[in-house]
Coordinates of C-alpha atoms and ligand atoms in Angstrom, one line a residue:
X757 CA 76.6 -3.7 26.1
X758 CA 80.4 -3.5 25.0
X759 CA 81.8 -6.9 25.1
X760 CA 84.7 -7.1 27.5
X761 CA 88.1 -9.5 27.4
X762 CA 88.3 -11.1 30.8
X763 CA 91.8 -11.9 32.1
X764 CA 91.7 -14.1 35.8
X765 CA 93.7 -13.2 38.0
X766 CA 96.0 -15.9 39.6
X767 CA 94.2 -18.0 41.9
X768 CA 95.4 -18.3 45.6
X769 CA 95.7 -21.1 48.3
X770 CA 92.9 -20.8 50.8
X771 CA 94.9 -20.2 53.1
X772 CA 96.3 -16.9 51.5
X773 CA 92.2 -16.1 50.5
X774 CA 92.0 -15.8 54.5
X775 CA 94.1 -14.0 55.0
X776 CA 93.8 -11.4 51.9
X777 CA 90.5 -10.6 53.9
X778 CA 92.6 -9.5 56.9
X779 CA 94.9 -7.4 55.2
X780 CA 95.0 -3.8 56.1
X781 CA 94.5 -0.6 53.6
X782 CA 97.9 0.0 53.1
X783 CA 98.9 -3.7 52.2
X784 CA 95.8 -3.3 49.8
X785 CA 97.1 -0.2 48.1
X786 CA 100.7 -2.4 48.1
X787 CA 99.1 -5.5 46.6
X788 CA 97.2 -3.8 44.1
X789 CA 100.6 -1.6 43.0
X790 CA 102.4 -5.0 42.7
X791 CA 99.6 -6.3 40.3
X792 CA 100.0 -3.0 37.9
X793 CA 103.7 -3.0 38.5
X794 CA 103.9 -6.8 37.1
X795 CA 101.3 -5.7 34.6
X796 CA 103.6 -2.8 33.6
X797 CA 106.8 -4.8 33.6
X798 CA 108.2 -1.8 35.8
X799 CA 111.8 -1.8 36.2
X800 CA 113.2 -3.5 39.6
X801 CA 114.3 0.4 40.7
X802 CA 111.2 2.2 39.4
X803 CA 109.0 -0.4 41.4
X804 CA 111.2 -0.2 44.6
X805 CA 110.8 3.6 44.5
X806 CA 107.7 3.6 44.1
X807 CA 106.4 1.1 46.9
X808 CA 107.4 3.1 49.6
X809 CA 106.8 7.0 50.6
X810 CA 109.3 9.3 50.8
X811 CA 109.4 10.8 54.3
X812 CA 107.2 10.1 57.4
X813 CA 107.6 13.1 60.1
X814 CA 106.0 12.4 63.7
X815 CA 105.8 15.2 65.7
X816 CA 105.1 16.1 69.6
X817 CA 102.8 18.3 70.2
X818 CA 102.6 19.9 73.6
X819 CA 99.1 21.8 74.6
X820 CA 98.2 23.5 77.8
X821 CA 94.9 22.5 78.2
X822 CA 92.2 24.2 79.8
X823 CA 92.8 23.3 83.1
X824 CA 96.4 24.6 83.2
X825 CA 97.8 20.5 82.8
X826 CA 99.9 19.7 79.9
X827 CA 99.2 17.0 77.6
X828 CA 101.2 16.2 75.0
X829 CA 99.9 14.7 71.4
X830 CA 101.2 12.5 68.9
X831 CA 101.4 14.4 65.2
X832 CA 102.2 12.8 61.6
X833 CA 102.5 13.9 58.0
X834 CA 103.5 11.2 55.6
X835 CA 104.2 12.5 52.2
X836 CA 104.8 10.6 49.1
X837 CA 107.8 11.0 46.5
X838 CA 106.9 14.7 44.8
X839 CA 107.6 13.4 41.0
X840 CA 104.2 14.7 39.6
X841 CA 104.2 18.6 41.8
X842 CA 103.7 18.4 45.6
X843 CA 101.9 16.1 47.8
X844 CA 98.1 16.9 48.6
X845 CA 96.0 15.0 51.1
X846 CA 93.8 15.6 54.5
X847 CA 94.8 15.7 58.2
X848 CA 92.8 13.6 60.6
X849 CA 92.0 13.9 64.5
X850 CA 91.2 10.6 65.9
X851 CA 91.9 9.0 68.7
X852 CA 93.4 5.7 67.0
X853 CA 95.2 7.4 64.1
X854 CA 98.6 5.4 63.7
X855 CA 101.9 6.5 61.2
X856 CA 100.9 3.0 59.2
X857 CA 97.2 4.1 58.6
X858 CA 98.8 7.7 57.5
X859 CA 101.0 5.9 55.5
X860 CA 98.4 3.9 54.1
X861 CA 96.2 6.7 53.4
X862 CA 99.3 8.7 52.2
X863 CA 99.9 6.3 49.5
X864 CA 96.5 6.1 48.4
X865 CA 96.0 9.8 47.5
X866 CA 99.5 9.0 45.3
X867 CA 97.4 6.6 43.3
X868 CA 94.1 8.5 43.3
X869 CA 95.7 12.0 42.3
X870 CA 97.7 10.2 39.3
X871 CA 94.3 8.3 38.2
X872 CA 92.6 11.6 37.6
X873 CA 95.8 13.6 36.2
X874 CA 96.3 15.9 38.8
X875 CA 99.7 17.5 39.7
X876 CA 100.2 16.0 42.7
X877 CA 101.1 12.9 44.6
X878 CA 99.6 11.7 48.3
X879 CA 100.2 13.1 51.6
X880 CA 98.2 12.2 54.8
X881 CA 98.6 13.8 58.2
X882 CA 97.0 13.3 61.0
X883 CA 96.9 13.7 65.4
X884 CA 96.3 11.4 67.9
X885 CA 93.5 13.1 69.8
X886 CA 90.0 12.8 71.1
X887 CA 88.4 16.4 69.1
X888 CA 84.7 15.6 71.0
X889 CA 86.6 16.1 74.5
X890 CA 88.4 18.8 73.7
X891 CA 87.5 22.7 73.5
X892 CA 87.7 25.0 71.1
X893 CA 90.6 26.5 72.4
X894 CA 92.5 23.3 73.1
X895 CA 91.9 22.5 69.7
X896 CA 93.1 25.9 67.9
X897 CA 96.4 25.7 70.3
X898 CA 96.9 22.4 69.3
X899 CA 96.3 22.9 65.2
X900 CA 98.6 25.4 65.2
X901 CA 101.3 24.2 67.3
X902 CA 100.9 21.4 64.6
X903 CA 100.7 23.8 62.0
X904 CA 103.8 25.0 63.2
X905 CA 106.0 21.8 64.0
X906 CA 104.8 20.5 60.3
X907 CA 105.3 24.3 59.0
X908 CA 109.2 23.0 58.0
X909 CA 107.8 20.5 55.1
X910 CA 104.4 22.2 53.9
X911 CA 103.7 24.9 51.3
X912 CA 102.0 26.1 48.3
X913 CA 104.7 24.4 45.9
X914 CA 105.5 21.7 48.7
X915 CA 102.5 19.7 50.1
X916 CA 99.5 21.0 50.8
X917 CA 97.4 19.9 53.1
X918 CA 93.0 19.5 53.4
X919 CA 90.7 18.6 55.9
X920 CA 89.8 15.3 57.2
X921 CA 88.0 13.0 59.8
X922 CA 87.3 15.3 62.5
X923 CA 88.9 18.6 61.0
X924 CA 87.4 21.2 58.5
X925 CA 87.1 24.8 57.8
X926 CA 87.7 25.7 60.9
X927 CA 91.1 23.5 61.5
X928 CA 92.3 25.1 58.0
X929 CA 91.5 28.5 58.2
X930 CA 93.5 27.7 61.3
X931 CA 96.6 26.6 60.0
X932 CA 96.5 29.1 56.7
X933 CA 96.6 32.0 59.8
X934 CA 99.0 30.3 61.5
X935 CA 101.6 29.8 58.6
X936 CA 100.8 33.6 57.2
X937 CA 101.4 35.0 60.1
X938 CA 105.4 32.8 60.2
X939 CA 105.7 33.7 56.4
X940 CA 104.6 37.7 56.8
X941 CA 102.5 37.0 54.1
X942 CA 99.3 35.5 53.2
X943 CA 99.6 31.9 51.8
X944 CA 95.8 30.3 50.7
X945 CA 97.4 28.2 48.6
X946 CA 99.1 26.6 51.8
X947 CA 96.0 24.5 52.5
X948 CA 92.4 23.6 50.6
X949 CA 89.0 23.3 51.9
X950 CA 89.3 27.0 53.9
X951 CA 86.2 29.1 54.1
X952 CA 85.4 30.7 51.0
X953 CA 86.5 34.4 52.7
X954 CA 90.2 32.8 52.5
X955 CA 89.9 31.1 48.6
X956 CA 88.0 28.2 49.1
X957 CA 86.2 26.9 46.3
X958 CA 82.6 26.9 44.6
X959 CA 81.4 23.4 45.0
X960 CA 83.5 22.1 47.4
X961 CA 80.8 20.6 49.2
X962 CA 78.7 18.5 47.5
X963 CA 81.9 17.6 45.3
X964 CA 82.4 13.7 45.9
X965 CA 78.9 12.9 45.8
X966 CA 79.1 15.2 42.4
X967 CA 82.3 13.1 40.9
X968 CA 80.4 9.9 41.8
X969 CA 77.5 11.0 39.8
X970 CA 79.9 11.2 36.7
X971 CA 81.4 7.7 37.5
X972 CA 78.1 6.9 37.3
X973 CA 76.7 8.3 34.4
X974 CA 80.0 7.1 32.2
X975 CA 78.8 3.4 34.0
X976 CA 75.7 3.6 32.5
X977 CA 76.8 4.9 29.4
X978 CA 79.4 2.0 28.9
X979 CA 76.7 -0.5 29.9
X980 CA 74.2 0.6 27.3
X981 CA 71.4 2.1 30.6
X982 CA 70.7 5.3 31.7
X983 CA 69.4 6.7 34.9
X984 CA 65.8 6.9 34.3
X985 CA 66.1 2.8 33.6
X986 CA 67.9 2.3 37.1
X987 CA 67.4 1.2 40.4
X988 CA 69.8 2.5 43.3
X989 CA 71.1 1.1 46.4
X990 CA 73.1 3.7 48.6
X991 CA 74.7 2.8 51.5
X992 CA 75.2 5.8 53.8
X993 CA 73.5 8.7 53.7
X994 CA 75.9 11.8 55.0
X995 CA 77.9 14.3 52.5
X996 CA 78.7 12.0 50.0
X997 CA 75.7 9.6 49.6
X998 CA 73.1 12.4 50.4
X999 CA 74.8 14.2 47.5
X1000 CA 75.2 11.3 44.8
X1001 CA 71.6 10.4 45.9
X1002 CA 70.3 13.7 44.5
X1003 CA 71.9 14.1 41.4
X1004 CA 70.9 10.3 40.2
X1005 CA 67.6 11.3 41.6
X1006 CA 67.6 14.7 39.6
X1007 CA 68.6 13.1 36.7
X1008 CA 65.1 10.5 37.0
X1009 CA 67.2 7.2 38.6
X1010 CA 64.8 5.4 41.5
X1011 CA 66.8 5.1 44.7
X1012 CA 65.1 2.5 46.2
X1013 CA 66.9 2.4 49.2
X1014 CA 69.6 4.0 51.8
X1015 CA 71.2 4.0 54.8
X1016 CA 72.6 5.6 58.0
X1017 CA 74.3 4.5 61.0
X1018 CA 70.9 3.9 62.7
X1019 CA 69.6 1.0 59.7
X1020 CA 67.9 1.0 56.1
X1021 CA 65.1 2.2 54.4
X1022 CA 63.5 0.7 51.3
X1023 CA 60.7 1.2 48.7
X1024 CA 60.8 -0.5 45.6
X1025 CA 59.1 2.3 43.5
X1026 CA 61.6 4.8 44.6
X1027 CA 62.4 7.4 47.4
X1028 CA 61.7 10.9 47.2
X1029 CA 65.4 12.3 47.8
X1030 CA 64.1 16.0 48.7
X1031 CA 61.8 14.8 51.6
X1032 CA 64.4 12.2 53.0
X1033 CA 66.7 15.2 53.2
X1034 CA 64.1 16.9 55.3
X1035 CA 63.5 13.8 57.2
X1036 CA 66.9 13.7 58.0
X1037 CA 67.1 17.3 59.1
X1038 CA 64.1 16.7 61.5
X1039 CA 65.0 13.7 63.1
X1040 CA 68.8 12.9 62.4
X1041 CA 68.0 9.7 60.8
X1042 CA 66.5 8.1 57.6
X1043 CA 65.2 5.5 59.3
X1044 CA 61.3 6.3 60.0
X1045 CA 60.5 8.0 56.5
X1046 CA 57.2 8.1 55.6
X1047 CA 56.2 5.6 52.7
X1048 CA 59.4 3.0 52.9
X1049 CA 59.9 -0.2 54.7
X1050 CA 62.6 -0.9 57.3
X1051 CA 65.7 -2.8 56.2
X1052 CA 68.6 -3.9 58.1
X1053 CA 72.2 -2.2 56.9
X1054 CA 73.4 -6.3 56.0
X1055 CA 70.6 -7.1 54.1
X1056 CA 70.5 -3.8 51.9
X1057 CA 73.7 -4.3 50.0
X1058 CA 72.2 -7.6 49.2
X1059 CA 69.0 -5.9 47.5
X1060 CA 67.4 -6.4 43.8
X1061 CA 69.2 -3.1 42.2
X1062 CA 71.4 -2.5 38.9
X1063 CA 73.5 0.2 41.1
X1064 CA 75.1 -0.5 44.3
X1065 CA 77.0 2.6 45.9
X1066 CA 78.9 1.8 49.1
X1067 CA 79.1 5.5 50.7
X1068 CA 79.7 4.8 54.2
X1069 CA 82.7 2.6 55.8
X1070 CA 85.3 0.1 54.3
X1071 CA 85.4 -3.2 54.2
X1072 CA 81.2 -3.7 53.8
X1073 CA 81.6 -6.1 50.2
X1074 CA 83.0 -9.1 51.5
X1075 CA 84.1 -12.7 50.8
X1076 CA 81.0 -13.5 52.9
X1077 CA 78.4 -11.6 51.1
X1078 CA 80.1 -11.1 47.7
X1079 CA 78.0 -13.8 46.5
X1080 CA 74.2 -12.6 47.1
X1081 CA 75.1 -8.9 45.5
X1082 CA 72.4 -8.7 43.0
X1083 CA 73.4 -5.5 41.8
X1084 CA 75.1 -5.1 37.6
X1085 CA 77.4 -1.8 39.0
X1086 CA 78.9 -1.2 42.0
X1087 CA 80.2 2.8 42.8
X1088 CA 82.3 2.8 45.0
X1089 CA 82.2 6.1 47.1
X1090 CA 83.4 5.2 50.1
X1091 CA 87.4 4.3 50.7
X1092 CA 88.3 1.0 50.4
X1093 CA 84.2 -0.7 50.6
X1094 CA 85.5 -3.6 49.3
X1095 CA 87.7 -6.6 50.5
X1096 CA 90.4 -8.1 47.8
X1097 CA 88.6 -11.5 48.1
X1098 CA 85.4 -9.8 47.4
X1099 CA 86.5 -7.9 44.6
X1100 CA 87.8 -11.1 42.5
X1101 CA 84.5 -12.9 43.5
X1102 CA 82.6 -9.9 42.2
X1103 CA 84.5 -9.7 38.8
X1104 CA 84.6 -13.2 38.1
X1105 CA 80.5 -13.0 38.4
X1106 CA 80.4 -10.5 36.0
X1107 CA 79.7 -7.1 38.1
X1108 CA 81.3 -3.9 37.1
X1109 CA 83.0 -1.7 39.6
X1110 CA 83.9 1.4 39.4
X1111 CA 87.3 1.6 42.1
X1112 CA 87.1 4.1 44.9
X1113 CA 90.9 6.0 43.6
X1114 CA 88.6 6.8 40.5
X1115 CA 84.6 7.4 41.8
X1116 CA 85.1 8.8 44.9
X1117 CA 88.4 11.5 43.4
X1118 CA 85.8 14.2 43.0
X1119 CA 87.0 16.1 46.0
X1120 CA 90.5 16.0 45.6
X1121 CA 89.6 17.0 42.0
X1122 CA 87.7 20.3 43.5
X1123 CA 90.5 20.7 46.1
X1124 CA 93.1 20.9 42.9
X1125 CA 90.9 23.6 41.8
X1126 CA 91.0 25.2 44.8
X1127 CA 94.8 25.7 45.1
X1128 CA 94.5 26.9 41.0
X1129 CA 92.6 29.6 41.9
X1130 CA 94.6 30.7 44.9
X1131 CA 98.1 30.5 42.7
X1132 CA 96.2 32.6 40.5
X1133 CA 94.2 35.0 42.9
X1134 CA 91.3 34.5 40.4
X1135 CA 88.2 32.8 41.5
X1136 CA 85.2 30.5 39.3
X1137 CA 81.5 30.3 39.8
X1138 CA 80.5 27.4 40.2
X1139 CA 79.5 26.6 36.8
X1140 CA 82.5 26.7 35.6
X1141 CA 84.0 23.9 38.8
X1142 CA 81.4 21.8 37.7
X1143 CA 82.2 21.9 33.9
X1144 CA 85.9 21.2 35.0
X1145 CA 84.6 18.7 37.2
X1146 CA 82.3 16.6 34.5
X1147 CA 85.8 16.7 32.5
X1148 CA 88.1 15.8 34.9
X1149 CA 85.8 12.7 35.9
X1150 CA 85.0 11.5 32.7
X1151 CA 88.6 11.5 31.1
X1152 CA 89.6 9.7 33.9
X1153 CA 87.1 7.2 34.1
X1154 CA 87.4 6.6 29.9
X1155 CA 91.8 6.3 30.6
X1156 CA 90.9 3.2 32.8
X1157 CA 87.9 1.9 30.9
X1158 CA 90.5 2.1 27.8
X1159 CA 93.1 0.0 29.7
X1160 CA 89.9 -2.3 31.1
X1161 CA 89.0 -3.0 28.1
X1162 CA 93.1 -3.2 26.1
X1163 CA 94.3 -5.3 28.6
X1164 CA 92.0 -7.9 29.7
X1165 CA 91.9 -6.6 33.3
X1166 CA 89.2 -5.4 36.0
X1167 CA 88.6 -1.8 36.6
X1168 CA 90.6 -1.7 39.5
X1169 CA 93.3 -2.8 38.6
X1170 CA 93.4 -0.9 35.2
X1171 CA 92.6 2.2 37.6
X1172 CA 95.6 1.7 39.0
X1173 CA 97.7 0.9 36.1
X1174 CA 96.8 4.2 34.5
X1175 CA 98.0 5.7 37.8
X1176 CA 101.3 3.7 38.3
X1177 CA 101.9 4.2 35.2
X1178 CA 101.9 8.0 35.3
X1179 CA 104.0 8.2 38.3
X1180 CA 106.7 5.7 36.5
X1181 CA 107.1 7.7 33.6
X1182 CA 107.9 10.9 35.9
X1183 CA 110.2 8.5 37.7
X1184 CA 111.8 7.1 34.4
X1185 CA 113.0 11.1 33.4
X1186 CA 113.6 12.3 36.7
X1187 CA 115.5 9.3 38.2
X1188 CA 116.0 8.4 41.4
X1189 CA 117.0 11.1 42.8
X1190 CA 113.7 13.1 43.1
Ligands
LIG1787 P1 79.7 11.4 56.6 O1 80.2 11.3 57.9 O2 79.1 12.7 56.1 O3 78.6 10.3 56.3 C1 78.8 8.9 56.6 C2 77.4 8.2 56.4 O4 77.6 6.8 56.7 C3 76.4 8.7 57.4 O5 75.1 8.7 56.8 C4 76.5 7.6 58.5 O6 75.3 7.5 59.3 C5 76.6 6.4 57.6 N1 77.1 5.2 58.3 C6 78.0 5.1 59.3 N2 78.1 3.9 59.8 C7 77.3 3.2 59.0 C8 76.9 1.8 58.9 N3 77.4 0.9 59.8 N4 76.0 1.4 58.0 C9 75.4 2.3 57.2 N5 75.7 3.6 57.2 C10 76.6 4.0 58.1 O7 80.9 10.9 55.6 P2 81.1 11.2 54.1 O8 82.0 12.5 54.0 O9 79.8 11.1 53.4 O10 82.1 10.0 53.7 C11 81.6 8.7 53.4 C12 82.6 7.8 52.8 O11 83.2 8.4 51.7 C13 83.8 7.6 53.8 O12 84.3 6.3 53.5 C14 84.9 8.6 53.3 O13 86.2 8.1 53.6 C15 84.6 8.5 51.8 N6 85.1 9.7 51.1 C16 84.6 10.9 51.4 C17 85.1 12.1 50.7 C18 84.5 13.4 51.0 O14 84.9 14.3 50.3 N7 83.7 13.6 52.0 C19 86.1 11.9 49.7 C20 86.5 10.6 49.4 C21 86.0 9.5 50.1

């Protein structure tokens, strides 16, 4: 195992430990730049730039619903400076999406686009709605009314957007139509994760899960393991821990347990991924698989493994259970898994993270692809995503191991070093203005 310089970070009053586990997503992303931006010794301007996004558009969107009322809907697209190319990042229907959690999420993508080298810097968009009491129809006239009202700041070479909670192929083939049809011209390019018929991509899919399984691997690698030595714990079991589940299984890892919304399953000699997919598809649940032992979702995390892979909510590592992880790795697939308190208790224990803006970027990385191939009206199989996937991934995850390991500091942290970093240098020759 490669020996590793430790650096603490600055302890706080326990008072300020409380309230670090209150904090919301984007004060995490904030407190997290200020850490690399001290790190860096960013100028004063550079940093003040740089904390902030550049423009945050809220829009009204009036629909005539199916009952001939009209009910009008909140709209927002927060988009980042564009220093690196244009802003990329998903649009959300959910009935408590604010402009701060946009904004949040907004300058998250910044940080996770940079990490993994990627032309691009964050957007996040988003409409106040309830989708599952909706119709179809109320829901196309209301995507493209948004479409439309955002039309003004979104483009190929502008910001592009993708889909997110609540929104997918559907919503974008959507707002590529509705665009093309303003522009008198066809624009793919305009958003990413559209049905293949329009450009999507090869191995859009199973993509994050696919990224994750990289992370992994280069984990291992650094740890001196590999996966047919490993035990995993997966949290979650839907697109993204289903996938990462059956590659580490493919590759001969034991996943000794996951979990859904409904609770845990566990068996110590392993789970047979293939048949819990099965299970799943028969009953809508892992729980009740033949040949494993119920477990509650609280206690799993807390479970004898050397791989922990949060693929479900946020906040789930805590100050409160930080303690009793027994796991050597934690993956973190999920946005934002772990709390700040949690994370310092976890790295002065010893237990190696790899951040969420680095393990979970497989899908912007495939959405990047995406737009390539569009620009380029030329499209991959999907060997060749996944050999520019595997490379993407792992030069990303060696740039932060390299700054892990240079300066002294946890993998978050150097994570988003790497990717202030980036963004400062583009700031430095372009100068305020942009
Ligand atoms: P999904 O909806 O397909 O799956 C979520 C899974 O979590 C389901 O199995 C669900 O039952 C489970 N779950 C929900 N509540 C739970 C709970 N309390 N305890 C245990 N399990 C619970 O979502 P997904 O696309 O797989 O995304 C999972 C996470 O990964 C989210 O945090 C998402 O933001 C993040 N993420 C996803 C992508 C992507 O490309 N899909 C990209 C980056 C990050």
């Amino acid at each position: 195992m490669a020996v590793e310089k430790k650096a603490k970070r600055p302890r706080k009053s326990t008072t300020e430990l409380r309230r670090l586990n209150e904090i919301s997503m984007l004060d995490t992303a904030r407190y997290f730049f200020d850490v690399a931006a001290e790190r860096l010794e960013l100028e004063d301007w550079v940093r003040k730039m740089l904390r902030f996004p550049k423009r945050k558009l809220i829009v009204n969107i009036p629909v005539q619903m199916d009952d001939g009322t009209i009910q009008n809907f909140e709209g927002f697209r927060v988009q980042y400076h564009p220093l690196l190319g244009p802003c990329k990042g998903g649009i959300r229907y959910h009935p408590d999406v604010t402009v701060e959690e946009v904004e949040a999420l907004a300058v998250l993508m910044t940080w996770k686009c940079s990490v993994m080298n990627l032309p691009f810097v964050g957007a996040k968009g988003g409409i106040r709605c309830n989708p599952a009491e909706m119709s179809k129809v109320e829901i196309e006239r209301m995507t493209r009314r948004y479409a439309a009202e955002i039309a003004p700041i979104i483009g190929p070479d502008q910001d592009i957007p993708a889909p997110d909670v609540y929104t997918g192929e559907r919503e974008m083939a959507w707002i590529v139509d509705t665009i093309s049809m303003h522009n008198h011209s066809f624009m793919p390019g305009l958003v990413t994760g559209k049905p293949k018929v329009l450009g999507g991509s090869e191995g859009r899919e199973g993509a994050t899960g696919r990224g994750g399984f990289y992370v992994a691997q280069e984990t291992l690698k650094h740890l001196g393991m590999n996966f047919r030595d490993t035990n995993i714990v997966i949290q979650g079991f839907g697109n993204v821990g289903y996938h990462m589940a059956k590659y580490c299984f493919d590759q001969g890892a034991k996943i000794t347990a996951v979990s859904d919304v409904n609770g845990g399953i566990h068996n110590s000699n392993g789970l047979d991924i293939p048949k819990l997919k099965q299970h799943l598809k028969d009953t809508g649940s892992v729980v009740g698989f033949a040949d494993s032992e119920r477990v509650e979702n609280k206690d799993l995390l807390e479970l004898d493994c050397d791989m922990l892979v949060p693929a479900a909510l946020e906040n789930q590592i805590t100050e409160e259970n930080a303690d009793r992880i027994k796991a050597k790795m934690i993956i973190e697939l999920a946005n934002g898994p772990t709390t700040l308190e949690a994370d310092r208790i976890l790295y002065e224990r010893g237990v190696f993270v790899a951040p969420d803006i680095l393990a979970n970027a497989g899908g912007v990385t495939v959405s990047y692809f995406e737009w390539v191939q569009d620009r380029a009206f030329y499209f991959w199989d999907a060997g060749t995503v996944d050999h520019m996937l595997k490379r993407y991934m792992t030069e990303a995850f060696q740039r932060v191991l390299g700054m892990h390991l240079d300066h002294g500091v946890e993998m978050r942290t150097a994570a988003y070093m790497v990717s202030v970093n980036r963004v400062a240098e583009a700031a430095r020759v372009r100068g305020l203005y942009a």
